[in-house]
Amino acid sequence: MLSEQTDFVVIGGGPAGAAAALMLRRHAPGRRVVLIEAGRHDRPKPGEVLPAVAQGLLRQLGAWTLFSDTAFVENRTLVSAWADEPPGEKHSIFSAHGAGWHLDRARFDRLMLRAAEVAGVEVWLGTAVRSATRENSGWRLKLVDADIIAQAVIWTTGRGWGLARHFGAKVTAHGHLAAYSRFFDGAPGDCRMVVEARPEGWWYSADLPGRHRVVACLTDPDLGNGLRQADHWYRSLAATQFVARLLPAGAREITSLVKPAGTATIDPAAGERWVAAGDCLFAADPLSSRGIVHALRSGILAAYAVSDMLEGRENLARARYSMIAAQGFSDYVPMLAAHYAAAARWDTPFWQRRIPLKENATATPRQIMHISDGEDGSHATRHPGL
Ligand SMILES: Cc1cc2nc3c(=O)[nH]c(=O)nc-3n(C[C@H](O)[C@H](O)[C@H](O)COP(=O)(O)OP(=O)(O)OC[C@H]3O[C@@H](n4cnc5c(N)ncnc54)[C@H](O)[C@@H]3O)c2cc1C
C-alpha cells in the first residue's frame, strides 16, 4: 500500500477546503499541500446565494479574477415576504457592498479547486478519507487504496461528520431543519431572490445561471416527509403567494434534493495538529445566507492556525482559533432567533416551536435546540437519510 508524506492535508474540497488550501499556499509557499475531495463537483448542490462581501475574501485568496470571468447571475433584488406586513424589496443598488451573486454551485466549487491547483495545491478528486489516526506528531489518513501522513490537517467535510470520533470532537445539533429543493431549467432570468414564510416553514427561490432556478421549502424533518413526494411539494408550492409566480409554465424540473439544513457545531473547534472549518465547524441555517462566506473566512483562519501549529505555537493557535469560532456562533444565535420570531404568526408546529424565542431575542443555543427539536437536541448524525 502506498504511504505518502506531506506537510498539510485538507480533507474536503468545498469552499472551506479550497480557501484553506489556497491560503496555505500563499502563507507557506514552501510547504506541500494536498486536498482530498470525495466527490467531483459534478452534481447540483444547494447553497447558491453569495453575498457581495465575498469579493474581498476571493481577492485575498487570489481567486477573484477566475470568479469574475465566470458568468454568475448578479443578485439585484431580494423580495422578502417574511413578517406580517407587505413584502419588502431590497435592491442591490442601495447596498454599500453592491450586488452579490447567484451561483451554479457545482461550477463555483470546481472553480475554487481550479484556483487552488493553479496556486500549487495537489487536488485529489473522487477519493474519501475513511479514518484518521495519530502518527508521531501528525496524522495518518486512510483512503480507499492508500495512506497519507500529514504533519497537520484541516478538516472541512461540510455536514459529513463521520471523522468526528477520530479527531475526538463532539457534534451538537441545535435544530433539525431540512431543505426540500427542486432545480428547474427553462426559467428566464430576472436576477431576483424571494424568501417567503408559510405555515409549514419557509420557501426560497433564486434565479441561477443558464436559465435555471432553484425552489426550496425548509421545514423540520419530522414535518416535511410529505414534501419528498412531488405532488405534495407542488401543491404546497402552489399555495405560496410569491415563490410560485417565479416559475413560468415552460420551466422543467431537472432534479430534486433533500438536505439537512439545521444549525450544528462541533467541539472543540481545533485539536492536536487539526483544525475544523466551514460547515464542519459551524453549519448555519440557510436563512442566514452566511454559509459560503463563513466557509471562506474560516478556511483562511484555519490555514493560519495550522501554520502556527507547525511553527511551535500549537496552544496559542488552538486557543485563538477556538475563541474566534465561539464568538461567531454567539453572534449568530440571537440574530437567527429574532428573525424567526418576527415571522412566527401561525398556529402550526413549525412556528409554535419557534414562538418561545419571541419573548427572548437573546436566546441561548440550548433554547434553539428546544424549539427546533421538540425533543432533546440530539446528535446531527442521527439523520443520515437527509
Ligand atoms: C438548502 C441549503 C441552502 C443554502 N443556501 C445558501 C446560500 O444561499 N448561501 C450560502 O452562503 N450558503 C448557503 N447554504 C450553506 C452552504 O451551502 C454551506 O455553508 C457551504 O457549502 C459550506 O462549505 P464547506 O466547504 O464547509 O462544505 P461543503 O460545501 O459541504 O463541502 C464539503 C466537501 O467535503 C467533501 N467530503 C465529505 N466527506 C469527505 C471525506 N471523508 N473525504 C473527502 N471529502 C469529503 C464533500 O464531498 C464536499 O465536497 C445552504 C445550505 C443548504 C442546505
Short mmCIF file of C-alpha atoms in Angstrom, two decimals, residues 1-384:
data_model
loop_
_atom_site.label_atom_id
_atom_site.label_comp_id
_atom_site.label_asym_id
_atom_site.label_seq_id
_atom_site.Cartn_x
_atom_site.Cartn_y
_atom_site.Cartn_z
CA MET A 1 0.00 0.00 0.00
CA LEU A 2 1.22 3.49 -0.89
CA SER A 3 2.03 5.79 2.02
CA GLU A 4 2.93 9.40 1.19
CA GLN A 5 4.18 12.18 3.44
CA THR A 6 3.07 15.79 3.26
CA ASP A 7 3.03 18.95 5.36
CA PHE A 8 -0.71 19.62 5.19
CA VAL A 9 -3.80 17.69 4.14
CA VAL A 10 -7.12 19.46 3.66
CA ILE A 11 -9.98 16.95 3.89
CA GLY A 12 -12.96 18.10 1.77
CA GLY A 13 -12.92 20.33 -1.30
CA GLY A 14 -15.92 22.63 -0.80
CA PRO A 15 -15.40 26.39 -0.39
CA ALA A 16 -13.86 25.98 3.09
CA GLY A 17 -11.35 23.38 1.92
CA ALA A 18 -10.44 25.32 -1.22
CA ALA A 19 -9.97 28.54 0.77
CA ALA A 20 -7.84 26.77 3.39
CA ALA A 21 -5.62 25.13 0.76
CA LEU A 22 -5.24 28.38 -1.22
CA MET A 23 -4.29 30.33 1.88
CA LEU A 24 -1.79 27.66 2.95
CA ARG A 25 -0.03 28.02 -0.39
CA ARG A 26 0.03 31.81 -0.08
CA HIS A 27 1.10 31.83 3.56
CA ALA A 28 3.60 28.94 3.48
CA PRO A 29 4.62 28.56 -0.19
CA GLY A 30 7.41 26.11 0.59
CA ARG A 31 5.05 23.55 2.13
CA ARG A 32 3.34 20.66 0.31
CA VAL A 33 -0.48 20.89 0.46
CA VAL A 34 -2.75 18.00 -0.59
CA LEU A 35 -6.53 18.49 -0.79
CA ILE A 36 -8.65 15.33 -0.80
CA GLU A 37 -12.22 15.56 -2.09
CA ALA A 38 -14.64 12.62 -2.05
CA GLY A 39 -16.71 13.84 -5.00
CA ARG A 40 -16.09 15.66 -8.26
CA HIS A 41 -18.48 18.61 -8.01
CA ASP A 42 -20.44 17.34 -11.00
CA ARG A 43 -23.93 17.35 -9.43
CA PRO A 44 -26.38 20.11 -8.45
CA LYS A 45 -25.82 21.32 -4.90
CA PRO A 46 -27.79 23.79 -2.78
CA GLY A 47 -26.18 26.97 -1.47
CA GLU A 48 -26.46 29.38 -4.35
CA VAL A 49 -26.52 32.91 -2.97
CA LEU A 50 -23.13 34.53 -2.45
CA PRO A 51 -23.27 37.90 -0.66
CA ALA A 52 -21.23 40.78 -2.08
CA VAL A 53 -18.85 40.76 0.92
CA ALA A 54 -17.33 37.59 -0.54
CA GLN A 55 -15.46 39.71 -3.07
CA GLY A 56 -12.82 40.77 -0.52
CA LEU A 57 -12.23 37.16 0.53
CA LEU A 58 -11.94 35.93 -3.07
CA ARG A 59 -9.42 38.70 -3.76
CA GLN A 60 -7.44 37.77 -0.64
CA LEU A 61 -7.33 34.17 -1.92
CA GLY A 62 -6.26 35.17 -5.42
CA ALA A 63 -9.44 33.66 -6.89
CA TRP A 64 -11.23 36.87 -7.84
CA THR A 65 -10.15 37.03 -11.50
CA LEU A 66 -11.26 33.47 -12.13
CA PHE A 67 -14.54 34.19 -10.34
CA SER A 68 -15.31 37.44 -12.15
CA ASP A 69 -14.60 35.81 -15.53
CA THR A 70 -17.40 33.31 -14.84
CA ALA A 71 -20.91 34.33 -15.77
CA PHE A 72 -22.78 34.01 -12.49
CA VAL A 73 -26.06 35.90 -12.04
CA GLU A 74 -25.91 39.20 -10.17
CA ASN A 75 -28.32 39.29 -7.27
CA ARG A 76 -30.11 42.56 -7.97
CA THR A 77 -33.25 42.23 -5.85
CA LEU A 78 -34.25 40.37 -2.70
CA VAL A 79 -38.02 40.11 -2.17
CA SER A 80 -38.85 39.16 1.41
CA ALA A 81 -42.38 38.13 2.41
CA TRP A 82 -41.43 37.33 5.97
CA ALA A 83 -43.04 39.31 8.76
CA ASP A 84 -46.77 40.03 8.79
CA GLU A 85 -46.60 43.08 6.54
CA PRO A 86 -46.43 43.78 2.79
CA PRO A 87 -43.40 42.11 1.15
CA GLY A 88 -40.22 44.20 1.16
CA GLU A 89 -37.88 44.61 -1.80
CA LYS A 90 -34.18 45.31 -1.29
CA HIS A 91 -32.26 46.44 -4.36
CA SER A 92 -28.52 45.93 -4.51
CA ILE A 93 -28.09 49.39 -5.99
CA PHE A 94 -28.78 50.75 -2.50
CA SER A 95 -26.25 48.47 -0.83
CA ALA A 96 -22.79 49.75 0.09
CA HIS A 97 -21.33 46.38 -0.94
CA GLY A 98 -23.10 46.26 -4.33
CA ALA A 99 -24.71 43.16 -5.79
CA GLY A 100 -23.96 39.63 -4.67
CA TRP A 101 -24.32 36.59 -6.94
CA HIS A 102 -26.47 33.55 -7.62
CA LEU A 103 -24.11 30.67 -8.33
CA ASP A 104 -24.11 27.44 -10.17
CA ARG A 105 -22.69 25.82 -7.01
CA ALA A 106 -21.01 22.85 -8.65
CA ARG A 107 -19.30 25.23 -11.05
CA PHE A 108 -18.25 27.57 -8.25
CA ASP A 109 -16.78 24.68 -6.25
CA ARG A 110 -14.86 23.46 -9.33
CA LEU A 111 -13.61 26.98 -9.96
CA MET A 112 -12.25 27.26 -6.42
CA LEU A 113 -10.42 23.94 -6.77
CA ARG A 114 -9.00 25.10 -10.09
CA ALA A 115 -7.67 28.25 -8.37
CA ALA A 116 -6.10 26.02 -5.70
CA GLU A 117 -4.41 23.84 -8.33
CA VAL A 118 -3.05 26.89 -10.11
CA ALA A 119 -1.61 28.01 -6.75
CA GLY A 120 0.23 24.70 -6.37
CA VAL A 121 -2.19 22.61 -4.30
CA GLU A 122 -2.34 18.90 -5.21
CA VAL A 123 -6.05 18.17 -5.61
CA TRP A 124 -7.11 14.53 -5.35
CA LEU A 125 -10.70 14.11 -6.55
CA GLY A 126 -13.07 11.18 -6.13
CA THR A 127 -11.38 9.77 -3.05
CA ALA A 128 -12.69 9.92 0.52
CA VAL A 129 -10.73 9.93 3.76
CA ARG A 130 -12.03 6.97 5.75
CA SER A 131 -10.15 7.30 9.03
CA ALA A 132 -7.58 9.42 10.84
CA THR A 133 -5.13 8.20 13.47
CA ARG A 134 -2.27 9.93 15.27
CA GLU A 135 1.18 9.17 13.89
CA ASN A 136 4.20 10.77 15.57
CA SER A 137 3.16 14.40 15.94
CA GLY A 138 0.85 14.38 12.88
CA TRP A 139 -1.93 12.27 11.35
CA ARG A 140 -2.15 9.13 9.20
CA LEU A 141 -5.20 9.34 6.92
CA LYS A 142 -6.60 6.22 5.35
CA LEU A 143 -8.04 6.42 1.82
CA VAL A 144 -9.52 3.55 -0.19
CA ASP A 145 -6.22 2.36 -1.63
CA ALA A 146 -3.54 4.47 0.04
CA ASP A 147 -2.45 6.16 3.26
CA ILE A 148 -1.13 9.67 3.57
CA ILE A 149 0.74 11.06 6.57
CA ALA A 150 0.36 14.77 7.26
CA GLN A 151 2.03 16.99 9.81
CA ALA A 152 -1.28 18.83 10.24
CA VAL A 153 -4.83 18.51 8.92
CA ILE A 154 -7.64 20.93 8.10
CA TRP A 155 -10.99 19.16 8.35
CA THR A 156 -13.65 20.62 6.03
CA THR A 157 -16.08 17.83 5.20
CA GLY A 158 -19.18 20.05 5.47
CA ARG A 159 -22.14 18.35 7.14
CA GLY A 160 -20.43 14.97 6.85
CA TRP A 161 -19.10 14.46 10.39
CA GLY A 162 -18.02 10.83 10.01
CA LEU A 163 -14.45 11.68 11.14
CA ALA A 164 -15.58 13.37 14.37
CA ARG A 165 -14.69 10.47 16.67
CA HIS A 166 -11.26 10.13 15.04
CA PHE A 167 -10.46 13.73 15.99
CA GLY A 168 -12.14 13.40 19.40
CA ALA A 169 -14.76 16.03 18.53
CA LYS A 170 -18.43 16.10 19.52
CA VAL A 171 -21.13 17.27 17.10
CA THR A 172 -24.11 19.13 18.56
CA ALA A 173 -27.28 19.70 16.55
CA HIS A 174 -29.10 22.87 17.58
CA GLY A 175 -32.12 22.08 15.40
CA HIS A 176 -33.04 19.69 12.60
CA LEU A 177 -34.23 21.82 9.72
CA ALA A 178 -34.33 20.14 6.27
CA ALA A 179 -34.40 21.60 2.75
CA TYR A 180 -36.63 20.06 0.06
CA SER A 181 -35.23 21.60 -3.15
CA ARG A 182 -36.05 21.26 -6.83
CA PHE A 183 -33.98 22.65 -9.70
CA PHE A 184 -35.54 23.83 -12.97
CA ASP A 185 -34.39 24.88 -16.41
CA GLY A 186 -36.25 26.98 -18.98
CA ALA A 187 -36.76 29.72 -16.36
CA PRO A 188 -35.96 33.13 -17.88
CA GLY A 189 -33.73 35.04 -15.50
CA ASP A 190 -34.83 38.10 -13.56
CA CYS A 191 -31.92 38.32 -11.04
CA ARG A 192 -34.36 38.05 -8.14
CA MET A 193 -34.35 36.01 -5.00
CA VAL A 194 -37.56 35.55 -3.00
CA VAL A 195 -37.98 34.37 0.59
CA GLU A 196 -41.49 33.65 1.85
CA ALA A 197 -42.70 32.44 5.25
CA ARG A 198 -45.55 29.92 5.08
CA PRO A 199 -47.45 27.90 7.70
CA GLU A 200 -45.37 24.78 7.00
CA GLY A 201 -41.96 26.56 7.17
CA TRP A 202 -40.38 28.91 4.65
CA TRP A 203 -39.62 28.89 0.92
CA TYR A 204 -36.95 30.49 -1.17
CA SER A 205 -36.27 30.71 -4.87
CA ALA A 206 -33.25 32.10 -6.73
CA ASP A 207 -32.51 32.74 -10.37
CA LEU A 208 -29.44 30.68 -11.40
CA PRO A 209 -27.04 30.84 -14.37
CA GLY A 210 -28.15 29.24 -17.66
CA ARG A 211 -31.91 29.95 -17.26
CA HIS A 212 -32.02 27.73 -14.22
CA ARG A 213 -33.93 28.35 -11.00
CA VAL A 214 -33.93 26.67 -7.59
CA VAL A 215 -37.05 26.47 -5.44
CA ALA A 216 -36.85 25.05 -1.90
CA CYS A 217 -39.08 24.54 1.11
CA LEU A 218 -37.42 24.47 4.54
CA THR A 219 -39.15 22.84 7.45
CA ASP A 220 -38.44 20.46 10.31
CA PRO A 221 -37.73 16.92 9.01
CA ASP A 222 -40.48 15.34 11.12
CA LEU A 223 -42.97 17.72 9.46
CA GLY A 224 -41.59 17.61 5.94
CA ASN A 225 -41.75 13.98 4.94
CA GLY A 226 -44.67 14.56 2.57
CA LEU A 227 -42.56 17.11 0.67
CA ARG A 228 -40.44 14.24 -0.64
CA GLN A 229 -43.42 13.36 -2.85
CA ALA A 230 -43.62 15.53 -5.97
CA ASP A 231 -47.41 16.03 -5.86
CA HIS A 232 -47.32 17.19 -2.22
CA TRP A 233 -44.37 19.50 -2.91
CA TYR A 234 -46.04 21.09 -5.98
CA ARG A 235 -49.35 21.52 -4.08
CA SER A 236 -47.54 23.31 -1.27
CA LEU A 237 -45.66 25.47 -3.79
CA ALA A 238 -48.94 26.42 -5.50
CA ALA A 239 -50.21 27.75 -2.16
CA THR A 240 -47.30 30.22 -1.84
CA GLN A 241 -48.12 33.79 -2.73
CA PHE A 242 -44.83 34.89 -4.31
CA VAL A 243 -42.49 31.95 -4.90
CA ALA A 244 -44.86 30.04 -7.21
CA ARG A 245 -45.15 33.08 -9.51
CA LEU A 246 -41.45 32.88 -10.36
CA LEU A 247 -41.78 29.57 -12.20
CA PRO A 248 -43.05 30.07 -15.74
CA ALA A 249 -45.27 27.40 -17.31
CA GLY A 250 -42.40 26.19 -19.53
CA ALA A 251 -39.98 25.52 -16.67
CA ARG A 252 -38.90 21.88 -16.46
CA GLU A 253 -37.73 20.12 -13.30
CA ILE A 254 -34.17 18.80 -13.65
CA THR A 255 -33.62 17.24 -10.24
CA SER A 256 -34.74 17.25 -6.61
CA LEU A 257 -32.67 17.06 -3.42
CA VAL A 258 -33.37 16.69 0.28
CA LYS A 259 -30.59 18.02 2.53
CA PRO A 260 -30.13 18.71 6.25
CA ALA A 261 -30.10 22.43 6.96
CA GLY A 262 -30.27 22.86 10.75
CA THR A 263 -27.67 24.61 12.89
CA ALA A 264 -24.87 22.36 14.15
CA THR A 265 -21.49 22.91 15.78
CA ILE A 266 -18.52 20.81 16.80
CA ASP A 267 -16.47 20.98 19.94
CA PRO A 268 -13.57 21.52 20.12
CA ALA A 269 -13.00 23.64 17.00
CA ALA A 270 -9.36 22.54 16.86
CA GLY A 271 -7.23 19.86 18.48
CA GLU A 272 -3.72 18.45 18.29
CA ARG A 273 -2.48 19.29 14.81
CA TRP A 274 -6.03 19.59 13.38
CA VAL A 275 -8.46 22.45 12.79
CA ALA A 276 -12.07 22.30 11.53
CA ALA A 277 -13.54 24.91 9.17
CA GLY A 278 -16.71 25.67 7.19
CA ASP A 279 -19.95 23.77 7.88
CA CYS A 280 -17.96 21.09 9.63
CA LEU A 281 -17.10 23.66 12.32
CA PHE A 282 -20.41 25.52 12.33
CA ALA A 283 -23.26 24.71 9.94
CA ALA A 284 -25.68 27.62 9.83
CA ASP A 285 -29.39 27.74 8.97
CA PRO A 286 -29.62 28.77 5.27
CA LEU A 287 -31.90 31.63 6.34
CA SER A 288 -28.71 33.41 7.38
CA SER A 289 -27.18 33.15 3.84
CA ARG A 290 -23.80 33.09 5.54
CA GLY A 291 -22.61 29.55 4.79
CA ILE A 292 -20.20 30.21 1.91
CA VAL A 293 -18.75 33.40 3.37
CA HIS A 294 -18.23 31.62 6.70
CA ALA A 295 -16.62 28.71 4.82
CA LEU A 296 -14.17 31.02 3.01
CA ARG A 297 -13.36 33.05 6.12
CA SER A 298 -12.92 30.10 8.47
CA GLY A 299 -10.86 28.28 5.81
CA ILE A 300 -8.47 31.25 5.72
CA LEU A 301 -8.21 31.40 9.51
CA ALA A 302 -7.73 27.63 9.73
CA ALA A 303 -4.75 27.92 7.35
CA TYR A 304 -3.11 30.46 9.67
CA ALA A 305 -3.86 28.25 12.69
CA VAL A 306 -2.26 25.06 11.28
CA SER A 307 0.74 27.05 10.03
CA ASP A 308 1.22 28.36 13.58
CA MET A 309 0.95 24.79 14.89
CA LEU A 310 3.84 23.66 12.71
CA GLU A 311 5.90 26.58 13.90
CA GLY A 312 5.63 25.56 17.54
CA ARG A 313 2.70 27.77 18.59
CA GLU A 314 0.22 24.91 18.97
CA ASN A 315 -1.55 26.05 22.17
CA LEU A 316 -1.83 29.68 21.11
CA ALA A 317 -3.17 28.67 17.68
CA ARG A 318 -5.84 26.40 19.17
CA ALA A 319 -6.94 28.88 21.82
CA ARG A 320 -7.15 31.78 19.39
CA TYR A 321 -9.00 29.81 16.72
CA SER A 322 -11.49 28.35 19.22
CA MET A 323 -12.19 31.80 20.63
CA ILE A 324 -12.95 33.26 17.17
CA ALA A 325 -15.20 30.27 16.34
CA ALA A 326 -17.16 30.64 19.60
CA GLN A 327 -17.66 34.36 19.01
CA GLY A 328 -19.09 33.74 15.53
CA PHE A 329 -21.65 31.32 16.96
CA SER A 330 -22.72 33.51 19.86
CA ASP A 331 -23.37 36.45 17.48
CA TYR A 332 -25.47 34.24 15.21
CA VAL A 333 -27.80 32.68 17.80
CA PRO A 334 -29.76 35.77 18.90
CA MET A 335 -29.93 37.11 15.33
CA LEU A 336 -31.45 33.89 13.99
CA ALA A 337 -33.86 33.59 16.91
CA ALA A 338 -35.09 37.16 16.45
CA HIS A 339 -35.52 36.62 12.71
CA TYR A 340 -37.68 33.54 13.17
CA ALA A 341 -39.66 35.20 15.96
CA ALA A 342 -40.54 38.07 13.60
CA ALA A 343 -42.39 35.66 11.28
CA ALA A 344 -43.96 33.36 13.92
CA ARG A 345 -47.63 34.17 13.37
CA TRP A 346 -49.16 30.76 12.57
CA ASP A 347 -50.58 28.20 14.93
CA THR A 348 -48.66 25.40 13.17
CA PRO A 349 -46.00 23.09 14.67
CA PHE A 350 -43.12 24.69 12.74
CA TRP A 351 -43.82 28.18 14.08
CA GLN A 352 -45.11 27.11 17.50
CA ARG A 353 -41.70 25.53 18.10
CA ARG A 354 -40.14 28.91 17.45
CA ILE A 355 -42.53 31.09 19.46
CA PRO A 356 -40.73 30.97 22.85
CA LEU A 357 -37.97 32.99 21.27
CA LYS A 358 -40.38 35.81 20.52
CA GLU A 359 -40.10 36.82 24.16
CA ASN A 360 -36.35 36.43 24.27
CA ALA A 361 -34.22 37.59 21.39
CA THR A 362 -31.05 36.71 23.32
CA ALA A 363 -31.79 33.00 23.36
CA THR A 364 -29.11 30.50 24.25
CA PRO A 365 -28.10 27.63 21.95
CA ARG A 366 -29.98 25.31 24.32
CA GLN A 367 -33.23 27.19 23.64
CA ILE A 368 -32.70 26.89 19.90
CA MET A 369 -32.46 23.12 20.40
CA HIS A 370 -35.79 23.09 22.21
CA ILE A 371 -37.69 24.99 19.59
CA SER A 372 -36.42 23.06 16.64
CA ASP A 373 -36.32 19.55 18.00
CA GLY A 374 -39.30 19.48 20.22
CA GLU A 375 -37.22 16.70 21.85
CA ASP A 376 -33.67 16.51 23.01
CA GLY A 377 -31.42 18.39 20.60
CA SER A 378 -29.82 15.11 19.68
CA HIS A 379 -26.78 14.34 17.57
CA ALA A 380 -26.68 15.68 13.99
CA THR A 381 -25.56 12.39 12.54
CA ARG A 382 -28.79 10.72 13.59
CA HIS A 383 -30.39 11.85 10.33
CA PRO A 384 -28.31 10.12 7.71
#
